[in-house]
């Protein structure tokens, strides 16, 4: 439903994500009064999830070059024509709450998690680029890189249900595509292999897990529900539902489950990597 769509009279809209955020904010306000200004300005002063999201992102991106007020206004204008941003942001928040063991309440990604905030900033920048606001989109990319240490070209197409764990050092190039329900850890690069200005970046299928520090380079496809081991360098296409690891990466077995991005298991059998013989112990990749 559009943020400006009329609601049936006599009916109250149900938004469990927004209700959870407000409940968490009330708890923080009672337990930690020193954070009162944060939770009131970020959540309790607003009447919708979208308004709270815009406020929080604008506050994080505030700078003398472009003020929080100007960013907030631009985001609200963008939401009018792109209401799916709010829907995708809710799904991303639910994904983070489900997959990140360090996340215990719905409000935590909204207030504190720069990975979540970086992805939502990108959603606005991407919509602005499509709407012809290229310079503001590029400014947001630059500012988000400074604030969140996450650099995503505004042209990148990203699905919903994205969990960006920690975020620090993530780089995604212009022609990359990231599918739905993907989990990316810190230090991941989805990059090119040279100066070609055509389609030159990876295409990540639905349900993929890419471990910390992995580099996926070139216009290659990572098949759906596959798993890329931490620290790997992937230079060739990856089939669906397998695990790849190493430098350069190679297929070492099945993905280990039907949805690696949801399970977040970055462990493989040591003998699959040829590092310690046929041991049944697991070793991090």
CSV table of C-alpha atoms in Angstrom, one decimal, residues 206 208 222-227 238-244 251 253-260:
chain,number,residue,atom,x,y,z
A,206,UNK,CA,18.6,-15.4,-3.9
A,208,UNK,CA,23.2,-16.6,-0.9
A,222,UNK,CA,26.7,-16.8,-7.8
A,223,UNK,CA,23.9,-19.4,-8.0
A,224,UNK,CA,20.9,-19.2,-5.6
A,225,UNK,CA,21.3,-20.7,-2.1
A,226,UNK,CA,25.1,-21.0,-2.4
A,227,UNK,CA,27.7,-20.3,0.2
A,238,UNK,CA,29.2,-20.6,-8.9
A,239,UNK,CA,26.5,-23.2,-9.4
A,240,UNK,CA,23.3,-23.1,-7.2
A,241,UNK,CA,23.3,-24.8,-3.8
A,242,UNK,CA,27.0,-25.4,-3.4
A,243,UNK,CA,29.8,-24.2,-1.1
A,244,UNK,CA,32.9,-22.6,-2.6
A,251,UNK,CA,33.5,-26.0,-5.2
A,253,UNK,CA,30.7,-29.5,-1.5
A,254,UNK,CA,27.0,-28.9,-1.1
A,255,UNK,CA,25.7,-25.7,0.5
A,256,UNK,CA,24.9,-27.6,3.7
A,257,UNK,CA,21.3,-26.4,3.9
A,258,UNK,CA,18.5,-25.2,1.8
A,259,UNK,CA,18.9,-21.5,2.7
A,260,UNK,CA,22.5,-20.7,3.7
